[in-house]
Amino acid sequence: QMEWKKRGIDLEWQAYFELGYNPKFKYASSIGKTWSPTLAIPYRQTDGSVALVQHRLLNPLDSKKYLPDVYGLKNVPFICNPDMKQGRNLVVAEGAIKSAVTFITVNSKEYQVMGAMNKGEMKKVINKYRSVKNMIVIPDPDAAEEIRQVCQQSGARMLFLPEKVDDYILGNKITTA
């Protein structure tokens, strides 16, 4: 629970998103089978059912920070409010943790926030939801130029930040009040 709090997600929101912790997640790394504590993130479909669980490794031995609980499942966006039907306002960020922190900070029933697993999936989300009247896309800084082109083609607006959105929110102490 403290690991989630460090990332800007308090106990109430941890319960809402059903976020978890695994002290010994086993996985195959570049040096063989090993384990790491992880933050467990359930990705829900619009009907609220869990499509997949992703693990954020806290002590990765190689460049992989995120691993699925089960391989071979279809990637879906992290939907912050599965009860909300497609509305007029959508914010898209790269990653579940970034989208959760953004959702908590926006704190409005008027905005749905989704997190794409990576920039390739972000492009798919932007294209899939291009009919949304007001889409704001917040890419990671290293993906901004690539995502800008997709935003221009789809009519979405892009918010460029000098750092990842969750780091920006937490570092600048941005709150809803």
mmCIF file of C-alpha atoms in Angstrom:
data_model
loop_
_atom_site.group_PDB
_atom_site.id
_atom_site.type_symbol
_atom_site.label_atom_id
_atom_site.label_comp_id
_atom_site.label_asym_id
_atom_site.label_seq_id
_atom_site.Cartn_x
_atom_site.Cartn_y
_atom_site.Cartn_z
ATOM 1 C CA GLN A 1 0.000 0.000 0.000
ATOM 2 C CA MET A 2 2.882 2.364 0.711
ATOM 3 C CA GLU A 3 4.332 1.751 -2.765
ATOM 4 C CA TRP A 4 1.044 2.917 -4.280
ATOM 5 C CA LYS A 5 0.922 5.954 -1.977
ATOM 6 C CA LYS A 6 4.426 6.941 -3.138
ATOM 7 C CA ARG A 7 2.979 7.034 -6.655
ATOM 8 C CA GLY A 8 0.127 9.337 -5.645
ATOM 9 C CA ILE A 9 -2.615 6.750 -5.125
ATOM 10 C CA ASP A 10 -4.005 6.681 -1.578
ATOM 11 C CA LEU A 11 -5.841 3.793 0.083
ATOM 12 C CA GLU A 12 -9.306 4.879 -1.068
ATOM 13 C CA TRP A 13 -8.209 4.993 -4.702
ATOM 14 C CA GLN A 14 -6.238 1.751 -4.352
ATOM 15 C CA ALA A 15 -9.498 0.091 -3.316
ATOM 16 C CA TYR A 16 -11.445 1.767 -6.139
ATOM 17 C CA PHE A 17 -9.007 0.553 -8.817
ATOM 18 C CA GLU A 18 -8.499 -2.777 -6.942
ATOM 19 C CA LEU A 19 -4.736 -2.312 -7.118
ATOM 20 C CA GLY A 20 -2.579 -4.927 -5.489
ATOM 21 C CA TYR A 21 0.866 -5.949 -4.437
ATOM 22 C CA ASN A 22 2.715 -9.214 -4.989
ATOM 23 C CA PRO A 23 5.799 -9.645 -2.765
ATOM 24 C CA LYS A 24 7.311 -12.440 -4.905
ATOM 25 C CA PHE A 25 6.178 -12.332 -8.532
ATOM 26 C CA LYS A 26 8.133 -14.995 -10.437
ATOM 27 C CA TYR A 27 9.242 -14.267 -13.987
ATOM 28 C CA ALA A 28 11.882 -15.115 -16.578
ATOM 29 C CA SER A 29 14.612 -12.499 -16.911
ATOM 30 C CA SER A 30 17.751 -12.261 -19.033
ATOM 31 C CA ILE A 31 19.617 -14.227 -16.343
ATOM 32 C CA GLY A 32 16.953 -16.922 -15.890
ATOM 33 C CA LYS A 33 14.032 -17.384 -13.538
ATOM 34 C CA THR A 34 13.869 -14.851 -10.755
ATOM 35 C CA TRP A 35 11.364 -12.864 -8.718
ATOM 36 C CA SER A 36 10.548 -9.287 -7.770
ATOM 37 C CA PRO A 37 7.944 -7.559 -5.665
ATOM 38 C CA THR A 38 5.354 -5.990 -7.968
ATOM 39 C CA LEU A 39 2.446 -3.631 -8.072
ATOM 40 C CA ALA A 40 -0.508 -5.528 -9.574
ATOM 41 C CA ILE A 41 -2.766 -3.565 -11.930
ATOM 42 C CA PRO A 42 -6.080 -5.021 -13.154
ATOM 43 C CA TYR A 43 -7.134 -3.766 -16.600
ATOM 44 C CA ARG A 44 -10.921 -3.727 -16.856
ATOM 45 C CA GLN A 45 -13.197 -3.819 -19.838
ATOM 46 C CA THR A 46 -16.137 -1.435 -20.181
ATOM 47 C CA ASP A 47 -18.392 -4.017 -18.509
ATOM 48 C CA GLY A 48 -16.090 -3.972 -15.454
ATOM 49 C CA SER A 49 -14.681 -7.474 -15.931
ATOM 50 C CA VAL A 50 -10.911 -7.920 -15.644
ATOM 51 C CA ALA A 51 -9.300 -8.447 -19.057
ATOM 52 C CA LEU A 52 -5.756 -8.840 -17.752
ATOM 53 C CA VAL A 53 -3.472 -8.090 -14.818
ATOM 54 C CA GLN A 54 -0.204 -6.296 -15.399
ATOM 55 C CA HIS A 55 2.670 -6.298 -12.899
ATOM 56 C CA ARG A 56 4.993 -3.322 -12.374
ATOM 57 C CA LEU A 57 8.284 -4.876 -11.256
ATOM 58 C CA LEU A 58 9.776 -2.947 -8.345
ATOM 59 C CA ASN A 59 13.235 -4.530 -8.649
ATOM 60 C CA PRO A 60 13.644 -5.444 -12.337
ATOM 61 C CA LEU A 61 16.877 -7.189 -13.308
ATOM 62 C CA ASP A 62 16.711 -6.042 -16.928
ATOM 63 C CA SER A 63 14.902 -3.391 -18.958
ATOM 64 C CA LYS A 64 11.429 -4.929 -18.567
ATOM 65 C CA LYS A 65 9.430 -3.041 -15.958
ATOM 66 C CA TYR A 66 5.965 -4.343 -16.830
ATOM 67 C CA LEU A 67 4.907 -7.955 -17.291
ATOM 68 C CA PRO A 68 1.495 -9.574 -17.694
ATOM 69 C CA ASP A 69 0.124 -12.052 -15.199
ATOM 70 C CA VAL A 70 -0.724 -14.337 -18.134
ATOM 71 C CA TYR A 71 0.877 -14.102 -21.563
ATOM 72 C CA GLY A 72 -1.138 -14.099 -24.783
ATOM 73 C CA LEU A 73 -4.076 -11.974 -23.637
ATOM 74 C CA LYS A 74 -5.235 -9.065 -25.791
ATOM 75 C CA ASN A 75 -3.999 -5.631 -24.719
ATOM 76 C CA VAL A 76 -6.749 -3.309 -23.544
ATOM 77 C CA PRO A 77 -6.534 0.234 -22.193
ATOM 78 C CA PHE A 78 -6.673 0.871 -18.460
ATOM 79 C CA ILE A 79 -10.148 2.375 -18.046
ATOM 80 C CA CYS A 80 -10.302 4.534 -14.950
ATOM 81 C CA ASN A 81 -14.098 4.592 -14.729
ATOM 82 C CA PRO A 82 -15.565 1.418 -16.273
ATOM 83 C CA ASP A 83 -19.088 2.551 -15.256
ATOM 84 C CA MET A 84 -18.881 5.642 -17.449
ATOM 85 C CA LYS A 85 -20.245 5.189 -20.926
ATOM 86 C CA GLN A 86 -18.309 6.801 -23.757
ATOM 87 C CA GLY A 87 -18.727 10.483 -23.166
ATOM 88 C CA ARG A 88 -17.672 13.713 -24.759
ATOM 89 C CA ASN A 89 -14.439 14.097 -22.804
ATOM 90 C CA LEU A 90 -11.547 11.665 -22.817
ATOM 91 C CA VAL A 91 -7.988 11.955 -21.530
ATOM 92 C CA VAL A 92 -5.475 9.374 -22.770
ATOM 93 C CA ALA A 93 -2.118 8.847 -21.034
ATOM 94 C CA GLU A 94 0.573 6.222 -21.507
ATOM 95 C CA GLY A 95 0.294 3.724 -18.672
ATOM 96 C CA ALA A 96 -2.144 2.686 -15.974
ATOM 97 C CA ILE A 97 -0.386 4.429 -13.094
ATOM 98 C CA LYS A 98 -0.138 7.705 -15.034
ATOM 99 C CA SER A 99 -3.788 7.531 -16.043
ATOM 100 C CA ALA A 100 -4.907 6.701 -12.476
ATOM 101 C CA VAL A 101 -2.986 9.674 -11.043
ATOM 102 C CA THR A 102 -4.429 11.897 -13.808
ATOM 103 C CA PHE A 103 -7.985 10.630 -13.125
ATOM 104 C CA ILE A 104 -7.606 11.303 -9.401
ATOM 105 C CA THR A 105 -6.309 14.811 -10.120
ATOM 106 C CA VAL A 106 -8.945 15.685 -12.752
ATOM 107 C CA ASN A 107 -11.615 14.424 -10.319
ATOM 108 C CA SER A 108 -14.563 15.062 -12.634
ATOM 109 C CA LYS A 109 -17.468 12.867 -13.661
ATOM 110 C CA GLU A 110 -17.309 14.635 -17.016
ATOM 111 C CA TYR A 111 -13.948 13.086 -17.975
ATOM 112 C CA GLN A 112 -13.034 9.506 -18.678
ATOM 113 C CA VAL A 113 -9.306 8.771 -18.404
ATOM 114 C CA MET A 114 -7.670 5.807 -20.137
ATOM 115 C CA GLY A 115 -4.137 4.498 -20.004
ATOM 116 C CA ALA A 116 -2.534 2.818 -22.991
ATOM 117 C CA MET A 117 0.120 0.176 -22.281
ATOM 118 C CA ASN A 118 2.675 1.752 -24.618
ATOM 119 C CA LYS A 119 2.904 4.269 -27.450
ATOM 120 C CA GLY A 120 1.802 1.701 -30.041
ATOM 121 C CA GLU A 121 -1.317 0.956 -28.002
ATOM 122 C CA MET A 122 -1.803 4.700 -27.454
ATOM 123 C CA LYS A 123 -2.082 5.194 -31.204
ATOM 124 C CA LYS A 124 -4.757 2.475 -31.325
ATOM 125 C CA VAL A 125 -6.737 4.093 -28.476
ATOM 126 C CA ILE A 126 -6.586 7.509 -30.166
ATOM 127 C CA ASN A 127 -7.819 6.054 -33.446
ATOM 128 C CA LYS A 128 -10.513 3.904 -31.813
ATOM 129 C CA TYR A 129 -11.982 6.848 -29.896
ATOM 130 C CA ARG A 130 -11.489 9.521 -32.564
ATOM 131 C CA SER A 131 -15.246 10.240 -32.517
ATOM 132 C CA VAL A 132 -14.991 11.582 -28.948
ATOM 133 C CA LYS A 133 -15.640 15.303 -29.133
ATOM 134 C CA ASN A 134 -12.946 16.401 -26.688
ATOM 135 C CA MET A 135 -9.914 14.090 -26.555
ATOM 136 C CA ILE A 136 -6.777 15.220 -24.750
ATOM 137 C CA VAL A 137 -3.708 13.032 -25.190
ATOM 138 C CA ILE A 138 -0.788 13.202 -22.750
ATOM 139 C CA PRO A 139 2.135 11.199 -24.169
ATOM 140 C CA ASP A 140 5.395 10.484 -22.418
ATOM 141 C CA PRO A 141 8.018 13.039 -23.538
ATOM 142 C CA ASP A 142 9.977 10.444 -25.549
ATOM 143 C CA ALA A 143 6.877 9.633 -27.643
ATOM 144 C CA ALA A 144 5.540 13.165 -28.168
ATOM 145 C CA GLU A 145 6.555 13.672 -31.798
ATOM 146 C CA GLU A 146 5.258 10.290 -32.899
ATOM 147 C CA ILE A 147 1.962 10.742 -31.034
ATOM 148 C CA ARG A 148 1.554 14.327 -32.297
ATOM 149 C CA GLN A 149 1.056 13.017 -35.845
ATOM 150 C CA VAL A 150 -1.720 10.655 -34.743
ATOM 151 C CA CYS A 151 -3.397 13.455 -32.777
ATOM 152 C CA GLN A 152 -3.337 15.748 -35.808
ATOM 153 C CA GLN A 153 -4.896 13.052 -37.996
ATOM 154 C CA SER A 154 -7.626 12.243 -35.468
ATOM 155 C CA GLY A 155 -8.476 15.752 -34.270
ATOM 156 C CA ALA A 156 -7.307 15.079 -30.721
ATOM 157 C CA ARG A 157 -5.450 17.695 -28.728
ATOM 158 C CA MET A 158 -2.078 16.882 -27.240
ATOM 159 C CA LEU A 159 -0.816 18.184 -23.920
ATOM 160 C CA PHE A 160 2.979 18.125 -23.946
ATOM 161 C CA LEU A 161 4.631 18.025 -20.533
ATOM 162 C CA PRO A 162 8.386 18.156 -19.868
ATOM 163 C CA GLU A 163 8.151 14.928 -17.860
ATOM 164 C CA LYS A 164 5.773 12.013 -17.418
ATOM 165 C CA VAL A 165 2.323 13.205 -16.348
ATOM 166 C CA ASP A 166 2.279 11.490 -12.940
ATOM 167 C CA ASP A 167 5.747 12.809 -12.100
ATOM 168 C CA TYR A 168 4.619 16.285 -13.204
ATOM 169 C CA ILE A 169 1.457 16.162 -11.064
ATOM 170 C CA LEU A 170 3.258 14.857 -7.982
ATOM 171 C CA GLY A 171 6.380 17.006 -8.421
ATOM 172 C CA ASN A 172 4.358 20.195 -8.794
ATOM 173 C CA LYS A 173 1.881 19.230 -6.060
ATOM 174 C CA ILE A 174 -1.089 19.644 -8.403
ATOM 175 C CA THR A 175 -4.351 18.817 -6.658
ATOM 176 C CA THR A 176 -8.068 19.071 -7.328
ATOM 177 C CA ALA A 177 -8.710 21.613 -4.573
#
